[in-house]
């Protein structure tokens, strides 16, 4: 970030959060469209109960989700972020909610959740092709994946799954588009070895893989970090579930 941009960013008001970047501390303000999405009274109570831990306003601000945008929620899970993004992009925007066919085959509820979200929100379009043959729409503004990047290194998938997916994501995004990755941190230096057993991944491995596809790392945020996480337990372990150390990486496709 240039010095003038940095000074301007530091002037942002109370609704800001820190993110480490090459230029120092960058700030992203939570804009009105995202604040309105968070305050939507139609949001499920189960979603709003998770807001304090997940910081979705700050996350979507960092991803630069704007009204009218086309956004891919890559591996949408239960649709927590899909619903928020839908409201944030508004009626002139589009959200592609991607649920891998392999996940739906493993657990039918993933398919039911996708159908329910798409039926309830007119600007949400479901995608459920196989991750091993990923085919995303073109000219996308933002792609966000939350706690699922490591899944591309699960043993059932080909060893080059992540490389092929990152290449497709790069192709899908328009020049200047944002690829935001949030995941559970593994021990430093562990690479992808904990992906299948602990559902974690080393932040350095993610940076290396995504940058190899042509993306530039623009910022990383400590917003979801937790020094109390020893990185040795599965993220599903009751002792650590919901309290894991997570990293946020913001990549951009060069213009």
Short mmCIF file of C-alpha atoms in Angstrom, two decimals:
data_model
loop_
_atom_site.label_atom_id
_atom_site.label_comp_id
_atom_site.label_asym_id
_atom_site.label_seq_id
_atom_site.Cartn_x
_atom_site.Cartn_y
_atom_site.Cartn_z
CA UNK A 1 0.00 0.00 0.00
CA UNK A 2 1.36 3.45 -0.92
CA UNK A 3 2.09 5.87 1.93
CA UNK A 4 -0.75 8.23 0.97
CA UNK A 5 -3.21 5.32 0.91
CA UNK A 6 -1.92 4.12 4.25
CA UNK A 7 -2.38 7.53 5.86
CA UNK A 8 -5.89 7.73 4.44
CA UNK A 9 -6.70 4.25 5.74
CA UNK A 10 -5.45 5.10 9.20
CA UNK A 11 -7.97 7.92 9.29
CA UNK A 12 -10.89 5.50 9.06
CA UNK A 13 -13.29 5.72 11.99
CA UNK A 14 -14.40 3.40 14.75
CA UNK A 15 -15.82 0.69 12.46
CA UNK A 16 -12.37 -0.40 11.30
CA UNK A 17 -10.06 -3.30 11.93
CA UNK A 18 -6.38 -3.99 11.37
CA UNK A 19 -4.88 -6.10 8.62
CA UNK A 20 -1.17 -6.62 8.09
CA UNK A 21 0.06 -5.78 4.62
CA UNK A 22 3.31 -5.07 2.84
CA UNK A 23 2.87 -1.37 3.57
CA UNK A 24 2.15 -1.72 7.28
CA UNK A 25 -1.29 -1.54 8.89
CA UNK A 26 -4.22 -1.29 6.48
CA UNK A 27 -7.77 -0.63 7.57
CA UNK A 28 -11.08 -1.56 5.97
CA UNK A 29 -14.21 0.26 7.01
CA UNK A 30 -17.43 -1.74 7.40
CA UNK A 31 -19.63 -0.03 4.80
CA UNK A 32 -23.35 0.59 4.97
CA UNK A 33 -24.37 -2.29 2.68
CA UNK A 34 -22.63 -4.84 4.91
CA UNK A 35 -23.85 -3.26 8.15
CA UNK A 36 -27.39 -3.41 6.77
CA UNK A 37 -26.96 -7.07 5.85
CA UNK A 38 -25.82 -7.88 9.39
CA UNK A 39 -28.82 -6.08 10.87
CA UNK A 40 -31.36 -7.81 8.62
CA UNK A 41 -34.11 -9.10 10.98
CA UNK A 42 -34.77 -12.08 8.69
CA UNK A 43 -31.37 -13.63 9.48
CA UNK A 44 -31.66 -16.97 11.33
CA UNK A 45 -31.00 -16.75 15.06
CA UNK A 46 -28.40 -19.49 14.68
CA UNK A 47 -26.47 -17.21 12.32
CA UNK A 48 -26.56 -14.07 14.45
CA UNK A 49 -25.41 -16.09 17.46
CA UNK A 50 -22.17 -16.80 15.59
CA UNK A 51 -21.41 -13.21 14.57
CA UNK A 52 -19.32 -12.34 17.63
CA UNK A 53 -16.88 -15.16 16.92
CA UNK A 54 -16.83 -14.90 13.13
CA UNK A 55 -16.64 -11.09 12.65
CA UNK A 56 -18.49 -11.27 9.31
CA UNK A 57 -18.78 -7.50 8.88
CA UNK A 58 -15.04 -6.98 8.98
CA UNK A 59 -14.44 -10.07 6.83
CA UNK A 60 -16.77 -8.94 4.05
CA UNK A 61 -15.35 -5.41 4.25
CA UNK A 62 -11.87 -6.80 3.71
CA UNK A 63 -13.20 -8.76 0.73
CA UNK A 64 -14.62 -5.49 -0.66
CA UNK A 65 -18.13 -6.87 -1.22
CA UNK A 66 -20.14 -4.05 -2.81
CA UNK A 67 -23.72 -3.57 -4.03
CA UNK A 68 -24.12 -5.02 -7.52
CA UNK A 69 -21.11 -7.34 -7.23
CA UNK A 70 -20.92 -10.90 -8.48
CA UNK A 71 -19.54 -13.07 -5.68
CA UNK A 72 -18.76 -16.78 -5.38
CA UNK A 73 -19.17 -18.38 -1.95
CA UNK A 74 -16.80 -21.27 -2.56
CA UNK A 75 -17.88 -24.31 -0.53
CA UNK A 76 -20.84 -22.58 1.08
CA UNK A 77 -21.48 -25.06 3.90
CA UNK A 78 -24.73 -24.18 5.66
CA UNK A 79 -24.97 -20.79 3.95
CA UNK A 80 -23.97 -18.46 6.80
CA UNK A 81 -21.88 -16.23 4.54
CA UNK A 82 -24.09 -16.84 1.49
CA UNK A 83 -27.03 -15.15 3.19
CA UNK A 84 -24.95 -12.17 4.28
CA UNK A 85 -23.33 -11.72 0.87
CA UNK A 86 -26.75 -11.94 -0.79
CA UNK A 87 -28.00 -9.00 1.27
CA UNK A 88 -24.73 -7.07 0.87
CA UNK A 89 -24.67 -7.22 -2.95
CA UNK A 90 -28.38 -6.43 -3.13
CA UNK A 91 -30.91 -7.11 -5.88
CA UNK A 92 -28.54 -6.02 -8.65
CA UNK A 93 -25.83 -8.40 -7.45
CA UNK A 94 -25.41 -12.14 -7.83
CA UNK A 95 -24.11 -14.78 -5.45
CA UNK A 96 -22.99 -18.14 -6.78
CA UNK A 97 -23.28 -20.57 -3.88
CA UNK A 98 -20.95 -23.46 -4.62
CA UNK A 99 -21.41 -26.79 -2.85
CA UNK A 100 -19.18 -29.55 -4.23
CA UNK A 101 -20.97 -32.63 -5.55
CA UNK A 102 -18.52 -34.72 -3.53
CA UNK A 103 -19.67 -33.02 -0.31
CA UNK A 104 -23.34 -33.53 -1.13
CA UNK A 105 -22.70 -37.20 -1.82
CA UNK A 106 -20.92 -37.50 1.52
CA UNK A 107 -23.65 -35.67 3.45
CA UNK A 108 -27.06 -35.04 1.90
CA UNK A 109 -27.70 -32.10 4.25
CA UNK A 110 -25.22 -30.03 2.26
CA UNK A 111 -27.48 -30.32 -0.75
CA UNK A 112 -30.60 -29.54 1.27
CA UNK A 113 -28.96 -26.45 2.77
CA UNK A 114 -28.00 -25.22 -0.68
CA UNK A 115 -31.53 -25.72 -2.02
CA UNK A 116 -33.05 -23.90 0.94
CA UNK A 117 -30.78 -20.86 0.60
CA UNK A 118 -31.25 -20.60 -3.16
CA UNK A 119 -35.03 -20.92 -2.80
CA UNK A 120 -35.18 -18.17 -0.20
CA UNK A 121 -32.89 -15.65 -1.92
CA UNK A 122 -33.58 -14.60 -5.49
CA UNK A 123 -30.05 -13.38 -6.24
CA UNK A 124 -28.41 -16.66 -5.16
CA UNK A 125 -27.58 -19.18 -7.88
CA UNK A 126 -26.59 -22.70 -6.78
CA UNK A 127 -23.56 -24.46 -8.23
CA UNK A 128 -22.91 -28.09 -7.31
CA UNK A 129 -20.60 -29.63 -9.86
CA UNK A 130 -17.69 -31.84 -8.79
CA UNK A 131 -14.73 -30.05 -7.25
CA UNK A 132 -12.46 -32.36 -9.24
CA UNK A 133 -13.85 -30.73 -12.41
CA UNK A 134 -14.45 -27.22 -11.12
CA UNK A 135 -16.18 -24.86 -13.55
CA UNK A 136 -16.94 -21.39 -12.18
CA UNK A 137 -18.59 -18.41 -13.89
CA UNK A 138 -16.36 -15.76 -15.42
CA UNK A 139 -16.05 -12.04 -14.62
CA UNK A 140 -16.52 -12.50 -10.87
CA UNK A 141 -15.69 -9.60 -8.51
CA UNK A 142 -14.99 -11.58 -5.33
CA UNK A 143 -14.53 -15.21 -4.36
CA UNK A 144 -14.50 -16.09 -0.69
CA UNK A 145 -13.82 -19.45 0.94
CA UNK A 146 -14.23 -19.85 4.69
CA UNK A 147 -12.68 -22.74 6.63
CA UNK A 148 -12.61 -24.91 3.53
CA UNK A 149 -9.39 -24.29 1.61
CA UNK A 150 -7.79 -27.26 3.38
CA UNK A 151 -10.54 -29.53 2.04
CA UNK A 152 -8.90 -29.44 -1.37
CA UNK A 153 -6.10 -31.49 0.20
CA UNK A 154 -8.32 -34.23 1.61
CA UNK A 155 -7.10 -37.69 0.64
CA UNK A 156 -10.06 -38.57 -1.61
CA UNK A 157 -9.13 -35.76 -3.99
CA UNK A 158 -6.34 -35.83 -6.59
CA UNK A 159 -3.01 -34.46 -5.36
CA UNK A 160 -3.25 -31.54 -7.81
CA UNK A 161 -6.78 -30.61 -6.73
CA UNK A 162 -5.78 -27.31 -5.10
CA UNK A 163 -3.58 -26.27 -8.02
CA UNK A 164 -6.36 -26.90 -10.54
CA UNK A 165 -8.97 -25.17 -8.37
CA UNK A 166 -6.77 -22.12 -7.84
CA UNK A 167 -6.22 -21.91 -11.60
CA UNK A 168 -9.98 -22.00 -12.20
CA UNK A 169 -10.56 -19.37 -9.49
CA UNK A 170 -7.93 -17.15 -11.11
CA UNK A 171 -9.68 -17.56 -14.48
CA UNK A 172 -13.08 -16.86 -12.92
CA UNK A 173 -12.16 -13.58 -11.25
CA UNK A 174 -12.02 -10.39 -13.26
CA UNK A 175 -8.71 -8.47 -13.27
CA UNK A 176 -8.46 -6.74 -9.90
CA UNK A 177 -10.82 -9.27 -8.31
CA UNK A 178 -10.38 -10.43 -4.71
CA UNK A 179 -9.82 -13.99 -3.51
CA UNK A 180 -10.32 -14.13 0.26
CA UNK A 181 -9.22 -17.24 2.16
CA UNK A 182 -10.04 -18.01 5.78
CA UNK A 183 -8.93 -21.29 7.32
CA UNK A 184 -7.85 -23.07 10.47
CA UNK A 185 -4.12 -22.68 11.08
CA UNK A 186 -1.84 -25.69 11.33
CA UNK A 187 1.59 -25.70 12.94
CA UNK A 188 4.15 -23.58 11.12
CA UNK A 189 6.15 -25.66 8.68
CA UNK A 190 3.59 -28.48 8.51
CA UNK A 191 2.49 -27.69 4.97
CA UNK A 192 -0.58 -29.67 3.98
CA UNK A 193 0.06 -32.65 6.27
CA UNK A 194 -2.66 -31.72 8.77
CA UNK A 195 -5.36 -31.08 6.17
CA UNK A 196 -6.84 -34.56 6.19
CA UNK A 197 -6.27 -35.51 9.82
CA UNK A 198 -6.87 -32.22 11.67
CA UNK A 199 -8.67 -30.17 8.99
CA UNK A 200 -6.01 -27.48 9.26
CA UNK A 201 -3.41 -26.08 6.89
CA UNK A 202 -0.18 -24.16 7.25
CA UNK A 203 -0.66 -20.53 6.21
CA UNK A 204 2.63 -20.65 4.28
CA UNK A 205 1.33 -23.49 2.13
CA UNK A 206 -1.79 -21.51 1.21
CA UNK A 207 0.24 -18.44 0.30
CA UNK A 208 2.57 -20.50 -1.87
CA UNK A 209 -0.20 -22.35 -3.68
CA UNK A 210 -2.41 -19.33 -4.36
CA UNK A 211 0.47 -17.13 -5.49
CA UNK A 212 1.61 -19.92 -7.83
CA UNK A 213 -1.74 -19.51 -9.63
CA UNK A 214 -0.89 -15.86 -10.36
CA UNK A 215 -2.50 -14.06 -7.41
CA UNK A 216 -0.74 -11.38 -5.38
CA UNK A 217 -1.02 -11.45 -1.59
CA UNK A 218 -2.34 -8.03 -0.62
CA UNK A 219 -3.06 -8.33 3.09
CA UNK A 220 -3.48 -10.69 6.01
CA UNK A 221 -5.54 -10.04 9.10
CA UNK A 222 -5.13 -11.32 12.69
CA UNK A 223 -8.84 -10.76 13.34
CA UNK A 224 -9.57 -14.48 13.93
CA UNK A 225 -6.23 -15.41 15.47
CA UNK A 226 -6.05 -17.29 18.78
CA UNK A 227 -2.75 -17.74 20.62
CA UNK A 228 -4.43 -20.31 22.90
CA UNK A 229 -4.79 -22.84 20.07
CA UNK A 230 -1.89 -25.34 20.17
CA UNK A 231 -2.60 -26.43 16.56
CA UNK A 232 -2.41 -30.10 17.55
CA UNK A 233 -6.11 -31.05 17.78
CA UNK A 234 -8.72 -31.60 15.12
CA UNK A 235 -10.92 -28.56 14.60
CA UNK A 236 -13.85 -30.82 15.50
CA UNK A 237 -12.39 -31.67 18.92
CA UNK A 238 -14.88 -30.38 21.54
CA UNK A 239 -12.04 -28.74 23.44
CA UNK A 240 -11.12 -26.45 20.55
CA UNK A 241 -14.14 -26.35 18.24
CA UNK A 242 -15.23 -22.79 17.61
CA UNK A 243 -12.05 -21.45 19.20
CA UNK A 244 -9.39 -22.33 16.64
CA UNK A 245 -6.60 -20.08 15.47
CA UNK A 246 -7.65 -18.90 12.00
CA UNK A 247 -5.88 -16.82 9.39
CA UNK A 248 -7.37 -14.45 6.83
CA UNK A 249 -5.52 -13.90 3.56
CA UNK A 250 -6.56 -11.40 0.92
CA UNK A 251 -5.26 -12.08 -2.59
CA UNK A 252 -5.88 -10.03 -5.72
CA UNK A 253 -5.79 -10.95 -9.38
CA UNK A 254 -3.47 -8.45 -11.06
CA UNK A 255 -5.03 -6.00 -13.51
#
